[in-house]
Coordinates of N, CA and C in Angstrom, one line a residue:
M187 N 109.1 116.0 88.7 CA 109.9 114.8 89.0 C 109.5 113.7 88.0
F188 N 108.2 113.5 87.7 CA 107.8 112.5 86.7 C 108.5 112.7 85.4
Q189 N 108.6 113.9 85.0 CA 109.2 114.2 83.6 C 110.7 113.7 83.7
A190 N 111.4 113.9 84.7 CA 112.8 113.5 84.8 C 112.9 112.0 84.8
I191 N 112.0 111.4 85.5 CA 112.0 109.9 85.5 C 111.7 109.3 84.1
R192 N 110.7 109.9 83.5 CA 110.3 109.5 82.1 C 111.5 109.7 81.1
E193 N 112.1 110.8 81.2 CA 113.3 111.0 80.3 C 114.4 110.0 80.6
Y194 N 114.6 109.7 81.8 CA 115.7 108.7 82.1 C 115.4 107.4 81.4
Y195 N 114.2 106.9 81.5 CA 113.8 105.6 80.9 C 113.8 105.7 79.4
M196 N 113.4 106.8 78.9 CA 113.4 106.9 77.4 C 114.8 107.0 76.9
K197 N 115.6 107.7 77.5 CA 117.1 107.7 77.1 C 117.8 106.3 77.1
K198 N 117.4 105.6 78.2 CA 118.1 104.3 78.4 C 117.4 103.1 77.7
C199 N 116.3 103.5 77.0 CA 115.4 102.6 76.3 C 115.1 101.3 77.1
T200 N 114.8 101.6 78.4 CA 114.5 100.5 79.3 C 113.3 101.0 80.1
F201 N 112.6 100.0 80.7 CA 111.5 100.4 81.5 C 111.5 99.5 82.8
P202 N 111.0 100.1 83.8 CA 111.1 99.4 85.1 C 110.3 98.1 85.2
N203 N 110.9 97.2 85.9 CA 110.0 96.0 86.3 C 109.5 96.1 87.7
D204 N 108.8 95.2 88.1 CA 108.1 95.3 89.5 C 109.1 95.6 90.6
K205 N 110.2 94.8 90.5 CA 111.2 95.0 91.6 C 111.8 96.4 91.6
H206 N 112.1 96.9 90.4 CA 112.6 98.3 90.3 C 111.6 99.3 90.8
L207 N 110.4 99.1 90.4 CA 109.3 100.1 90.8 C 109.2 100.2 92.2
E208 N 109.4 99.0 92.9 CA 109.3 99.0 94.4 C 110.4 99.8 95.0
E209 N 111.7 99.7 94.4 CA 112.8 100.4 94.9 C 112.6 101.9 94.7
V210 N 112.0 102.3 93.5 CA 111.7 103.7 93.2 C 110.7 104.3 94.2
V211 N 109.7 103.5 94.5 CA 108.7 103.9 95.4 C 109.3 104.1 96.8
D212 N 110.1 103.2 97.3 CA 110.7 103.2 98.5 C 111.7 104.5 98.7
T213 N 112.4 104.7 97.6 CA 113.3 105.9 97.6 C 112.5 107.2 97.7
V214 N 111.5 107.3 96.9 CA 110.7 108.5 96.9 C 110.1 108.7 98.2
Y215 N 109.6 107.6 98.9 CA 109.0 107.7 100.2 C 110.0 108.2 101.2
E216 N 111.2 107.7 101.2 CA 112.3 108.1 102.1 C 112.6 109.5 101.9
I217 N 112.7 110.0 100.7 CA 113.1 111.4 100.4 C 111.9 112.3 100.9
T218 N 110.8 111.9 100.7 CA 109.6 112.7 101.0 C 109.5 112.8 102.5
A219 N 109.7 111.6 103.2 CA 109.7 111.6 104.7 C 110.7 112.5 105.3
S220 N 111.9 112.5 104.7 CA 113.1 113.3 105.2 C 112.7 114.8 105.0
M221 N 112.1 115.2 103.8 CA 111.8 116.6 103.6 C 110.7 117.0 104.6
L222 N 109.7 116.2 104.8 CA 108.7 116.6 105.8 C 109.2 116.7 107.1
S223 N 110.1 115.8 107.5 CA 110.7 115.9 108.8 C 111.5 117.3 109.0
G224 N 112.2 117.7 108.0 CA 112.9 118.9 107.9 C 112.0 120.1 108.0
L225 N 110.9 120.0 107.3 CA 109.9 121.1 107.4 C 109.2 121.2 108.8
E226 N 109.0 120.1 109.4 CA 108.4 120.1 110.7 C 109.3 120.8 111.7
K227 N 110.7 120.4 111.6 CA 111.7 121.0 112.5 C 111.7 122.5 112.3
L228 N 111.6 123.0 111.0 CA 111.6 124.4 110.7 C 110.4 125.1 111.3
M229 N 109.3 124.4 111.1 CA 108.1 125.0 111.7 C 108.1 125.1 113.1
I230 N 108.6 124.1 113.8 CA 108.7 124.1 115.3 C 109.7 125.2 115.7
K231 N 110.8 125.3 115.1 CA 111.8 126.3 115.3 C 111.2 127.7 115.2
G232 N 110.5 127.9 114.0 CA 109.9 129.1 113.8 C 108.8 129.5 114.8
S233 N 108.0 128.5 115.2 CA 106.9 128.9 116.2 C 107.5 129.2 117.6
S234 N 108.6 128.5 117.9 CA 109.2 128.8 119.2 C 109.9 130.2 119.2
S235 N 110.5 130.6 118.1 CA 111.1 131.9 118.0 C 110.0 133.0 118.0
N236 N 108.8 132.7 117.4 CA 107.7 133.6 117.4 C 107.1 133.8 118.8
S237 N 107.1 132.7 119.6 CA 106.6 132.8 121.0 C 107.5 133.6 121.8
M238 N 108.8 133.6 121.5 CA 109.8 134.4 122.3 C 109.6 135.8 122.0
D239 N 109.2 136.2 120.9 CA 109.1 137.6 120.5 C 107.9 138.3 121.2
S240 N 106.9 137.5 121.7 CA 105.8 138.0 122.3 C 106.0 138.5 123.7

């Protein structure tokens, strides 16, 4: 992910200011939280189906 962000800024010949960095951090946090939530749901679903197999 770092490489893609770096390439974006290099192509645009612009670099983030403090406000933009805060927006990037917030967006990455939201995406990560969403992914973790999805993983937790899958793990719970998987563990409940495993308990039914017993």
